[in-house]
Coordinates of C-alpha atoms and ligand atoms in Angstrom, one line a residue:
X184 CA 89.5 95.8 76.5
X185 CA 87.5 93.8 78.9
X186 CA 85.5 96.2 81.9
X187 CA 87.0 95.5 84.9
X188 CA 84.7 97.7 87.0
X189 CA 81.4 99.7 86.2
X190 CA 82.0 102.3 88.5
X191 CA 84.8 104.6 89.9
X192 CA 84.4 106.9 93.0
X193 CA 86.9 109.8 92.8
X194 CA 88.2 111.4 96.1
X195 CA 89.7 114.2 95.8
X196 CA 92.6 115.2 99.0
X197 CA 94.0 118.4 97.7
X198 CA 97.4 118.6 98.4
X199 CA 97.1 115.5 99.8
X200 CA 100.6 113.8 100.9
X201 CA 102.1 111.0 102.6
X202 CA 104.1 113.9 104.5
X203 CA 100.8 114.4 106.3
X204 CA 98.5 111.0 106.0
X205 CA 101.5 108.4 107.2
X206 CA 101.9 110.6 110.7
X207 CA 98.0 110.7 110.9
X208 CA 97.6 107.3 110.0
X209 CA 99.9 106.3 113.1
X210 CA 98.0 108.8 115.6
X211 CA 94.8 106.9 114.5
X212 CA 93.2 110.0 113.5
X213 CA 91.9 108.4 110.0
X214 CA 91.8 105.3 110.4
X215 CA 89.4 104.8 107.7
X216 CA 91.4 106.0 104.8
X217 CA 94.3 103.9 106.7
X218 CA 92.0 101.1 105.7
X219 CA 91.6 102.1 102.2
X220 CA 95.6 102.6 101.6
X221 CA 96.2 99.0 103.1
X222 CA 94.0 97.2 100.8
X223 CA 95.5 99.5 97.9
X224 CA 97.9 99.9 95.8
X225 CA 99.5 103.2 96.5
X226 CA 102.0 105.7 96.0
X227 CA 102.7 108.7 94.7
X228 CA 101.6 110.6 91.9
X229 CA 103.8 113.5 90.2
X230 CA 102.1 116.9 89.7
X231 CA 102.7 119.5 87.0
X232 CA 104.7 122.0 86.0
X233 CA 103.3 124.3 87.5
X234 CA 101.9 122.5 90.1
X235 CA 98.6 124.4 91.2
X236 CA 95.5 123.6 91.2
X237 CA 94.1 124.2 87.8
X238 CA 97.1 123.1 86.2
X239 CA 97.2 119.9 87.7
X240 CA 93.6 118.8 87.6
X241 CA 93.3 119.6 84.3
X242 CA 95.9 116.9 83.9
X243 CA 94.1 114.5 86.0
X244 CA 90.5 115.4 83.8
X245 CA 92.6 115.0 80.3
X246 CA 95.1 112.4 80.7
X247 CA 97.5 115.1 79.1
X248 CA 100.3 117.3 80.5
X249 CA 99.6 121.2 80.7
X250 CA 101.5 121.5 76.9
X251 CA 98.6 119.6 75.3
X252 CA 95.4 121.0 77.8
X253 CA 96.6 124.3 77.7
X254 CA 96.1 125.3 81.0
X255 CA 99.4 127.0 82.1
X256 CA 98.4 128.8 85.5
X257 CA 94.9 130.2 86.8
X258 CA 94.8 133.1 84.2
X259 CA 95.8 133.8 81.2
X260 CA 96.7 137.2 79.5
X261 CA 94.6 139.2 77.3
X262 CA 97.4 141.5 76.0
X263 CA 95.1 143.4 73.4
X264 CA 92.8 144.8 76.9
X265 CA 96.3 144.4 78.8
X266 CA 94.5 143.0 81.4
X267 CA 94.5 138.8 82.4
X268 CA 91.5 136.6 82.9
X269 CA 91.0 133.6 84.7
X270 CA 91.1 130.0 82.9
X271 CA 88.0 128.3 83.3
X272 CA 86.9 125.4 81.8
X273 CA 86.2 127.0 78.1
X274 CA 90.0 127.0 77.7
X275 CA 90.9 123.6 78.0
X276 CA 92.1 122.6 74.6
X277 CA 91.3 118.6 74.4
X278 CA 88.4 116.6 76.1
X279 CA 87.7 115.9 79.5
X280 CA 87.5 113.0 81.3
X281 CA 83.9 113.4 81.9
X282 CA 83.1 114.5 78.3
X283 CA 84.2 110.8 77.0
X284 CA 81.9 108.9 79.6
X285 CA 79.5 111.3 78.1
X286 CA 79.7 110.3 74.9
X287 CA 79.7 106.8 75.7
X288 CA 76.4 107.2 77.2
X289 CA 77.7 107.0 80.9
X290 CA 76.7 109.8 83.7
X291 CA 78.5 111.3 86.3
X292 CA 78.9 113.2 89.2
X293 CA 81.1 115.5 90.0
X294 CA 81.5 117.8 92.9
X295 CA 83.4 120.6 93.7
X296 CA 86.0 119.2 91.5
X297 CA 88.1 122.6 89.7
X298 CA 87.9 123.7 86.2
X299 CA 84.7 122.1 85.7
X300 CA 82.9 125.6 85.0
X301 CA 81.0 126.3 83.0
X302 CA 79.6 122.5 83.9
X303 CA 80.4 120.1 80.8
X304 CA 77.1 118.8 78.8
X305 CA 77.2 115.6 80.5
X306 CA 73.9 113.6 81.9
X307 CA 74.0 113.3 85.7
X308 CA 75.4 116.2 88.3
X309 CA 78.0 118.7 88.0
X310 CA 78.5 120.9 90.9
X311 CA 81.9 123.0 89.6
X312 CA 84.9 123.8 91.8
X313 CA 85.0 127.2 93.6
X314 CA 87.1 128.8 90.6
X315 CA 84.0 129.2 89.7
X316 CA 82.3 132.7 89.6
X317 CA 80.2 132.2 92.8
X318 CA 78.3 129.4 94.3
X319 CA 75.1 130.3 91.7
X320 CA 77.5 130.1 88.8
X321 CA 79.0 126.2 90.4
X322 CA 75.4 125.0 90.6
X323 CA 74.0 126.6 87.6
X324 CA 74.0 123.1 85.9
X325 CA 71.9 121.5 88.1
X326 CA 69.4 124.0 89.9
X327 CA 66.4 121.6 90.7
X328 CA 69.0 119.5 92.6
X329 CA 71.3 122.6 93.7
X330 CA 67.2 123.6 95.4
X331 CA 66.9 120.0 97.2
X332 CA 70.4 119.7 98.5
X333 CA 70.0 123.6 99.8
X334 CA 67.5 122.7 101.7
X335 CA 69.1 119.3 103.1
X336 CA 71.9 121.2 103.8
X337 CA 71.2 125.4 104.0
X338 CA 74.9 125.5 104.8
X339 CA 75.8 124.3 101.8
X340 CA 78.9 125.7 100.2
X341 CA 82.2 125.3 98.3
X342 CA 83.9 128.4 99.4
X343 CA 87.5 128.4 100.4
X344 CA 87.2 129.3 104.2
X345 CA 91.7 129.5 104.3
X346 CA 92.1 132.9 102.9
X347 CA 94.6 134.3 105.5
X348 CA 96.4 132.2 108.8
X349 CA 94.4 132.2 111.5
X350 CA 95.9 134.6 114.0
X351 CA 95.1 132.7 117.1
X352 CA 94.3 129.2 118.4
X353 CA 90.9 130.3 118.3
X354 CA 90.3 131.8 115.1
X355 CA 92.0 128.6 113.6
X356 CA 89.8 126.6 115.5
X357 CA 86.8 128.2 114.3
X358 CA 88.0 127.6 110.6
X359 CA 88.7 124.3 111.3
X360 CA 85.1 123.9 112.0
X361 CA 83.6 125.6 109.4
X362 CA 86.1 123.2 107.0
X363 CA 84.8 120.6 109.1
X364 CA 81.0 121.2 108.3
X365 CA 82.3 121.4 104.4
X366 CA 83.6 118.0 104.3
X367 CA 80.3 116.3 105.5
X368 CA 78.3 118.6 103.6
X369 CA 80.0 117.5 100.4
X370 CA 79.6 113.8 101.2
X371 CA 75.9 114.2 101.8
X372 CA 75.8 115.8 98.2
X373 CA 77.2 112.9 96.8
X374 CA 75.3 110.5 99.0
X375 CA 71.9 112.3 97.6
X376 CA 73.2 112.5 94.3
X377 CA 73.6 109.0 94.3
X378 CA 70.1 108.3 94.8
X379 CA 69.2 110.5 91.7
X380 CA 72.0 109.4 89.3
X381 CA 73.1 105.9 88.0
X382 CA 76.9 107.5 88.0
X383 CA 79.6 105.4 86.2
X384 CA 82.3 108.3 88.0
X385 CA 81.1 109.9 91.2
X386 CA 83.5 112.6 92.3
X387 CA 84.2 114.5 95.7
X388 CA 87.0 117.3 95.9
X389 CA 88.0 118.2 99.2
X390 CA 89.5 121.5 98.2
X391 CA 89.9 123.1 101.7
X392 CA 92.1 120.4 102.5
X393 CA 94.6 123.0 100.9
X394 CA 94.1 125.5 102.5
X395 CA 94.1 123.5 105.5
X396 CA 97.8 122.8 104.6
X397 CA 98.6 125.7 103.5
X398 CA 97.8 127.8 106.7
X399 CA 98.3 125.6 109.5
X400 CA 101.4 123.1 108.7
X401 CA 103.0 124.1 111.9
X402 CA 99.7 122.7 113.6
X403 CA 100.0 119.6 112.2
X404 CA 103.3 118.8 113.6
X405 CA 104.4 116.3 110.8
X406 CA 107.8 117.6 110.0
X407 CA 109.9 118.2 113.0
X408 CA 109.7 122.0 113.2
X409 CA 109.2 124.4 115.6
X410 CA 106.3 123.3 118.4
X411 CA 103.2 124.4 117.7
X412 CA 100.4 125.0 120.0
X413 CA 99.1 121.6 121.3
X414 CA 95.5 123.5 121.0
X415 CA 95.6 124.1 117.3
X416 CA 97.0 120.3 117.1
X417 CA 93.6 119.2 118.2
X418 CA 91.5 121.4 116.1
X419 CA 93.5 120.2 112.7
X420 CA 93.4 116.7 114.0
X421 CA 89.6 116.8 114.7
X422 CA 89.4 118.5 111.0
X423 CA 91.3 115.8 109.8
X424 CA 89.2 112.7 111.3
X425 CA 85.8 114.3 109.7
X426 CA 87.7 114.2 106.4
X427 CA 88.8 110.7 107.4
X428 CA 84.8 109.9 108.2
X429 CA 83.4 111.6 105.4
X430 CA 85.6 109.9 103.0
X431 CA 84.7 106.3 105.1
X432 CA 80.7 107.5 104.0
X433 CA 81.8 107.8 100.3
X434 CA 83.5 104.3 100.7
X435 CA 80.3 102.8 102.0
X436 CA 78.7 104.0 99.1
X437 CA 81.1 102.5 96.4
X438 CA 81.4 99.2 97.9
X439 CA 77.7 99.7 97.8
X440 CA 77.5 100.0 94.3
X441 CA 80.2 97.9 93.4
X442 CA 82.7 100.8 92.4
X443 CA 86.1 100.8 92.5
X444 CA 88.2 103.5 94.2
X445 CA 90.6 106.2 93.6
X446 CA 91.4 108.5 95.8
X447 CA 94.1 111.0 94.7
X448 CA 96.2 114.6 95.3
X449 CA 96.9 116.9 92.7
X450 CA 100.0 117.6 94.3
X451 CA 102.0 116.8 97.8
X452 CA 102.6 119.6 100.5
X453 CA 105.4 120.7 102.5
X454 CA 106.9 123.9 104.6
X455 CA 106.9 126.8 102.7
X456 CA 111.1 127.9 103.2
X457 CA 111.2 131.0 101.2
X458 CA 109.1 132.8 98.8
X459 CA 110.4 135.0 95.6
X460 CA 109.5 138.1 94.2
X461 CA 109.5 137.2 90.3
X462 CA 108.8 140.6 89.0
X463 CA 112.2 141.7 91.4
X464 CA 114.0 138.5 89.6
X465 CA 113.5 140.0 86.3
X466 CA 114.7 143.4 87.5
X467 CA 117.6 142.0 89.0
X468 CA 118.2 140.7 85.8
X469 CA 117.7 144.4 83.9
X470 CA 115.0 143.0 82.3
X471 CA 112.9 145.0 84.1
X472 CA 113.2 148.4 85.5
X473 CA 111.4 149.1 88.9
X474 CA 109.3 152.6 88.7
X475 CA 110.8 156.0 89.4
X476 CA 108.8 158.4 91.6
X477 CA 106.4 160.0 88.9
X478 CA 105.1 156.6 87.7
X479 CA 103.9 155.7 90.8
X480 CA 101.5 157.4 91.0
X481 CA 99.6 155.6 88.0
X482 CA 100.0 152.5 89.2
X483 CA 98.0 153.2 92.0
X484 CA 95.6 155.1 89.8
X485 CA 95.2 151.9 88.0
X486 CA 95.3 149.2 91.2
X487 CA 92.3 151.8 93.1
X488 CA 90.5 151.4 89.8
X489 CA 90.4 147.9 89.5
X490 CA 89.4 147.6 93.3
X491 CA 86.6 150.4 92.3
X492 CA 85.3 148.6 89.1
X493 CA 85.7 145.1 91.4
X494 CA 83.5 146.6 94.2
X495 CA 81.1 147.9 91.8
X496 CA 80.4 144.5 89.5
X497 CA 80.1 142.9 92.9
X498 CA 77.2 145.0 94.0
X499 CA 75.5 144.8 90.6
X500 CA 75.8 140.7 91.6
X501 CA 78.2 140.5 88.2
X502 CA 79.2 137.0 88.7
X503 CA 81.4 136.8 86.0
X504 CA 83.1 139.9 85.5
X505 CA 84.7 140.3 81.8
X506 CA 87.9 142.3 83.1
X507 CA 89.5 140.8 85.7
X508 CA 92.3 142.7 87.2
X509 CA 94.3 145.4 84.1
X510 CA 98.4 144.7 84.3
X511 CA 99.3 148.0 85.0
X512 CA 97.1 147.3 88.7
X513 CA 99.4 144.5 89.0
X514 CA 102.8 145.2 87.8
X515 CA 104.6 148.1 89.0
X516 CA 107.0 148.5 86.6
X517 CA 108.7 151.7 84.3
X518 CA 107.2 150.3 80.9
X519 CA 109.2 152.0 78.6
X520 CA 112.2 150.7 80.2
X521 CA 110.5 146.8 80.7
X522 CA 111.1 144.3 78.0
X523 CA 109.5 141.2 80.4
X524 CA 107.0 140.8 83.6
X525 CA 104.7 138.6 85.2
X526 CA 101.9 139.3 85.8
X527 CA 100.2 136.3 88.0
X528 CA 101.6 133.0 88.7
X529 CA 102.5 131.2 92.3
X530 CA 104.5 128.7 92.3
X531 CA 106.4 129.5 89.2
X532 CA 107.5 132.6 87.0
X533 CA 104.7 133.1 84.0
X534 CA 106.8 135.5 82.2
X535 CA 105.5 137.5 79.3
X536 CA 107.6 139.8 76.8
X537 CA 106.2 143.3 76.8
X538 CA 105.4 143.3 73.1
X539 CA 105.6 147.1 72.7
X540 CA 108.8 147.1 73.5
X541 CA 110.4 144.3 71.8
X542 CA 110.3 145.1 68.2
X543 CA 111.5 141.9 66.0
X544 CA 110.8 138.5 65.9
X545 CA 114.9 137.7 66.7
X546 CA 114.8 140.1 69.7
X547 CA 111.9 138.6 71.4
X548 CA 113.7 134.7 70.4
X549 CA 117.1 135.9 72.2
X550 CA 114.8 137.2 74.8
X551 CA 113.2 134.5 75.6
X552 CA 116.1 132.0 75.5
X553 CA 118.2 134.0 77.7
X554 CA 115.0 134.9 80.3
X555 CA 114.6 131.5 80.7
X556 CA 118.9 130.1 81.1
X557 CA 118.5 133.2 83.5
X558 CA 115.6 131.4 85.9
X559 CA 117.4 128.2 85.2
X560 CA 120.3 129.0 87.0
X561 CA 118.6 131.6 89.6
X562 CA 119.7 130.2 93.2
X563 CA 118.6 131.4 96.5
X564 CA 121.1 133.9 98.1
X565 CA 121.2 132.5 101.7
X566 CA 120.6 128.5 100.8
X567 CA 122.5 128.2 97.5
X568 CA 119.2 126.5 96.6
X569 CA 117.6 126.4 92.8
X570 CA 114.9 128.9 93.0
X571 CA 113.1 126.8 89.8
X572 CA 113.0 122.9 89.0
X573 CA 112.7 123.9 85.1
X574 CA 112.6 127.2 83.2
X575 CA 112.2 127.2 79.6
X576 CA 110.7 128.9 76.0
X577 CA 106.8 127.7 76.2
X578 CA 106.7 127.6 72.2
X579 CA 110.2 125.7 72.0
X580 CA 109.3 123.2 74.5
X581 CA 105.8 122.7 73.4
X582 CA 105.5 123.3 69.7
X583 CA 102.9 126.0 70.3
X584 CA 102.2 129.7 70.1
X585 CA 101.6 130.7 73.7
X586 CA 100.5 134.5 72.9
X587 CA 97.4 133.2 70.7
X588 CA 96.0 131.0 73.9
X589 CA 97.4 134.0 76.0
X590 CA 99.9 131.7 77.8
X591 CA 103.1 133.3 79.1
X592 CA 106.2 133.0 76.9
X593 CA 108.6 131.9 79.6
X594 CA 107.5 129.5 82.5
X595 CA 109.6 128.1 85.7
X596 CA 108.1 126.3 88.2
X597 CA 109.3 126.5 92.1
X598 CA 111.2 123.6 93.6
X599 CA 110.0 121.9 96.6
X600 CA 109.5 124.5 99.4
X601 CA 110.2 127.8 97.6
X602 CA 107.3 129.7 96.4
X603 CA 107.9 131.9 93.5
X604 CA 105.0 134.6 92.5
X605 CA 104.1 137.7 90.7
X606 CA 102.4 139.4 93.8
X607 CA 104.6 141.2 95.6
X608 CA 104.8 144.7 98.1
X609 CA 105.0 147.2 95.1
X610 CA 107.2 149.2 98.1
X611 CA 109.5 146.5 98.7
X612 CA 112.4 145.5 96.7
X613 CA 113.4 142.6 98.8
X614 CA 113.5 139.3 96.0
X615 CA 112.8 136.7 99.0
X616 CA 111.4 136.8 102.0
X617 CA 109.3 134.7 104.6
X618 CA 105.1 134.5 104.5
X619 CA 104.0 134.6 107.8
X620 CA 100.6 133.6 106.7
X621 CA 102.0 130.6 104.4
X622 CA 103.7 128.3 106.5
X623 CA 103.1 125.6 104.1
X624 CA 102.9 125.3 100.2
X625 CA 102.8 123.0 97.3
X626 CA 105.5 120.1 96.7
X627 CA 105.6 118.1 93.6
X628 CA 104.6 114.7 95.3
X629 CA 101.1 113.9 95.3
X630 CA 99.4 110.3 96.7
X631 CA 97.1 108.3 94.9
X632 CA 95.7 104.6 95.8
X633 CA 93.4 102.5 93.9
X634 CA 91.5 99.8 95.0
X635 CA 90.0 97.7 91.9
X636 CA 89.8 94.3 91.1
X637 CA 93.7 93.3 89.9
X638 CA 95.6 95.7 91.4
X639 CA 97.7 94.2 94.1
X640 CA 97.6 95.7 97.4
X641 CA 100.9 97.7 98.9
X642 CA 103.3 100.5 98.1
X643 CA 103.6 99.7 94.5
X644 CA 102.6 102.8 92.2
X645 CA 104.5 105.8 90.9
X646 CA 102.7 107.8 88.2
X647 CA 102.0 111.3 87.1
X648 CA 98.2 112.8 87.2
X649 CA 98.0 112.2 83.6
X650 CA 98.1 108.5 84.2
X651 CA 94.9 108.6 86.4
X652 CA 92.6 108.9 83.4
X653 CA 93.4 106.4 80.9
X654 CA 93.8 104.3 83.8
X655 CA 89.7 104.9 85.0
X656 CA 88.8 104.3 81.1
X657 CA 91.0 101.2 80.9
X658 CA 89.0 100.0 84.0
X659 CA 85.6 100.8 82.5
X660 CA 86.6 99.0 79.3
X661 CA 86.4 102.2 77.1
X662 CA 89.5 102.5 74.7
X663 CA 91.7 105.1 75.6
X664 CA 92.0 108.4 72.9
X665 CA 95.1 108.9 70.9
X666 CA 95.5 112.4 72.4
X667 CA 96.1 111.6 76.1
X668 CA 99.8 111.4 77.0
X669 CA 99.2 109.5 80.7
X670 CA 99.5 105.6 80.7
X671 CA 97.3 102.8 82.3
X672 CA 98.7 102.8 85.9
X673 CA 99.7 99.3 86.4
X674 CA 101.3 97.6 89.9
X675 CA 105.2 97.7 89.8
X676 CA 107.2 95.3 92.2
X677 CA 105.7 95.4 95.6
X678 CA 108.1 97.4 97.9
X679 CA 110.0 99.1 94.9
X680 CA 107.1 101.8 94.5
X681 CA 108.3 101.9 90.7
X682 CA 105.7 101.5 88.2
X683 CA 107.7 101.8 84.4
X684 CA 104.8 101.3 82.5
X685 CA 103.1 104.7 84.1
X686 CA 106.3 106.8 82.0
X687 CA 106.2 107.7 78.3
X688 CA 108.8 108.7 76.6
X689 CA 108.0 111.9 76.6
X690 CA 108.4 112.5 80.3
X691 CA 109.9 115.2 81.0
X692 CA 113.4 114.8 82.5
X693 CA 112.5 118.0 85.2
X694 CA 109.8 115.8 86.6
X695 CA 112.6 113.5 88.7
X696 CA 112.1 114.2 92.4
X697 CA 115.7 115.1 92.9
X698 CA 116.2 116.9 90.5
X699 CA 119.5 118.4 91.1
X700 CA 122.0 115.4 92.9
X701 CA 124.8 116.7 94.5
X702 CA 125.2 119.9 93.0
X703 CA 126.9 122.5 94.6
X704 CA 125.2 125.6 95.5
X705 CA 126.4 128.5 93.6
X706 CA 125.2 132.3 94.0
X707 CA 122.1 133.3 92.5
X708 CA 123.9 136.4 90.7
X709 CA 127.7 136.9 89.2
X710 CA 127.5 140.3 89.9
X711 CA 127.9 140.7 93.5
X712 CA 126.3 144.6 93.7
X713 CA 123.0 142.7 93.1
X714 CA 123.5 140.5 95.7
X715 CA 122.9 143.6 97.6
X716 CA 119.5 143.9 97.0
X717 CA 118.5 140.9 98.7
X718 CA 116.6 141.3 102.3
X719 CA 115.9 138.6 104.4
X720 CA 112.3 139.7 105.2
X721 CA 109.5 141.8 103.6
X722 CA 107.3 143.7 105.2
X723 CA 104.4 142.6 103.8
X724 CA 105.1 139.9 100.2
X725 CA 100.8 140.4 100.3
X726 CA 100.7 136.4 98.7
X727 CA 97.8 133.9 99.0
X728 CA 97.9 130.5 97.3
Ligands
ZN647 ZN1 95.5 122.0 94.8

């Protein structure tokens, strides 16, 4: 393979989507990365199933789809200390992108990209995502430069500042700020990085960009809903142009150097419609059964002691707590009576068979077959709508034993605009409701655009995140391994935004972007006495994405 470039600077928009960038790109409020799309090829790039965060750049790290990395959702269950665990980088199953330029001698930079903790034994600078276990654990790979960029920057951090909606114009305001301060703080890093590393890959995630999305969509007035206050307008715009100029920096820097680009989302945005109480879904179906009065009161024995034994590792400075949160703190369910439940997941249903009460092999196969036809055809009450884009057996589809890697048994993962997930009011029964503090959420659409010697400029990609590595190894000249599923992104036919070469055969059929032409919206239940249990609005679904 003959090197096309030496270099590749990564920018990472989270969530980054055309929904959002094509308005902004017209209001001239980033006219830099305007720049970078016209002398691009661009398009979009499909996420995962599930498409969250560490799903989704694990794909982009691997070259492989979540069958193959193993990454399923953020946690995974330990069913023997019935409690779950968050994935970190130790549970990837198949090397990273940044292990091969390792072991071909190459160094690289990488910062606050997720699922890079603990840092991977690689020469040059890792600072790891904020799944991390605190900011000491993310720069625990690099200390002596983690000590010079502290004190070029004392504000350094990657912390996610979006954890609720701001509740006022100025609140959000003061967020947008603090988010603003985090995107120039993150260019510096790599800036100074630069001058310590001869990087072949040079990474920036811009993770608050999500969150970002996630909690002020209104604000950014890109899709025709209701008006939103012309004040918080201004204060995303203004976040959005320091993106737009720390980005420009980082472009400097790799024309500098010669690098090509890639900037990239690991998946698009949109309004957040509806969102779904899984764990009601499954009783709904009688595959759960909710608590009766007596019960109750362990589960909150439980939750209050894993807020307890929470507080408490915190104040020791635990930064890696071995128990993260027991399943009886998280489902509230009659266990005796429960043959299935979810314990985490957003954006999809991560269903697990509750082993103690189903007691053959043929039971739990018929279980896990019908769970998943059941999410397949689970519709939204009011909009007729598919609640799930795919629901299926994890070790029929992928060949694998899901309960030795702790991975659920049955997964679905949300359409476009409705947010299924685990956490839920344990008082309310309601199955969908409305998140006052999500206005926006994760679509399946992400944007990438590459500018590199041979790659024609204009509207001509369509890939998948597992295309984006072999494609930055077949640019560097170092063959691709066997293992990765992605293709070589190549330009299609300019203005067709098709690129045939990016699909393998393998790609699954669920991954169409209309998944569901002209079907006609059926009930979510045949039994109509269900029906019953649906309520508009929750008091309080308690989410956060
Ligand atoms: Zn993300």
């Amino acid at each position: 393979m003959n090197p096309r470039v030496d270099r590749i600077l990564f920018l990472g928009l989270d969530g980054g989507t055309q929904t959002v960038l094509q308005p902004m790109f017209d209001r001239g409020v980033m006219p830099n990365l305007r720049g970078l799309w016209e002398r691009s090829s661009h398009g979009s790039l499909v996420s995962t199933l599930p498409m969250v965060t560490p799903v989704a750049w694990t794909s982009f790290l691997t070259g492989c789809e979540p069958g193959l990395h193993g990454i399923h959702e953020f946690f995974h269950l330990d069913s023997e200390r019935r409690c779950f665990q968050a994935n970190t980088a130790k549970n990837i199953r198949v090397d990273t992108l940044w292990n091969i330029l390792g072991a071909h001698g190459r160094s690289v930079v990488s910062i606050n990209l997720p699922m890079t903790y603990p840092a991977p034994a690689v020469d040059g600078l890792i600072i790891s995502g904020n799944d991390a276990p605190g900011h000491r654990a993310a720069i625990s790979s690099c200390l002596s430069f983690a000590a010079k960029l502290a004190a070029a920057e004392p504000g350094f951090t990657t912390r996610n500042l979006w954890k609720t909606r701001p509740a006022t114009p100025e609140e959000l305001d003061t967020t947008c700020r603090k988010t603003e301060a985090q995107f120039k703080s993150l260019a510096r890093a790599a800036i100074m990085a630069d001058s310590e590393v001869n990087w072949t890959a040079l990474m920036v995630q811009f993770q608050n960009l999500d969150g970002l999305l996630h909690r002020a969509w209104p604000e950014l007035n890109v899709d025709g809903g209701p008006a939103p206050s012309p004040a918080g307008t201004r204060s995303v715009e203004r976040t959005l142009r320091t993106l737009d100029e720390a980005c420009a920096r980082l472009i400097d820097l790799a024309d500098q150097r010669g690098a090509a680009i890639v900037a990239l989302s690991d998946h698009g945005f949109g309004p957040c419609k509806s969102v779904i109480n899984v764990n009601g879904l499954l009783q709904a179906g009688g595959y759960q059964r909710r608590l009766s009065y007596g019960t109750r009161f362990r589960y909150r024995f439980h939750r209050l002691s894993d807020r307890w034994r929470r507080y408490q590792l915190g104040r020791q400075g635990t930064e890696n707590p071995p128990v993260s949160r027991t399943i009886a703190g998280e489902v509230g369910c009659d266990w005796k009576r429960t043959v299935a439940f979810a314990p985490f997941g957003q954006l999809s249903a991560c269903v697990y068979l509750n082993q103690d009460q189903v007691h053959t092999t043929a039971r739990a196969d018929s279980l896990r077959a019908e769970i998943a036809e059941y999410l397949q055809g689970a519709r939204h009450p009011e909009t007729g709508e598919r609640l799930f884009v795919e629901a299926f057996d994890m070790a029929q589809k992928y060949g694998c034993n899901p309960a030795e890697q702790g991975n659920p048994d049955i997964l679905a993962g949300s359409v476009d605009g409705i947010q299924a997930q685990a956490k839920w009011d344990p008082r309310s029964s309601a199955l969908s409701g409305v998140d006052r503090s999500l206005p926006g959420t994760h679509y399946r659409q992400g944007i990438i655009a590459i500018q590199a010697p041979g790659m024609t400029s204009g509207p001509v990609l369509t890939g998948r995140l597992a295309d984006v590595a072999p494609t930055a190894l077949t640019f560097l000249g170092i063959d691709v391994p066997g293992f990765m599923q992605g293709r070589p992104l190549r330009p299609g036919p300019a203005g067709e935004g098709m690129n045939t070469a990016a699909f393998s055969p393998t790609r699954p059929k669920s991954l169409r972007f209309d998944p569901f032409p002209g079907e006609p919206p059926t009930p979510i239940f045949s039994r109509p006495e269900l029906r019953e249990r649906w309520v508009a609005v929750p008091k309080d679904p308690g989410t956060s994405s």
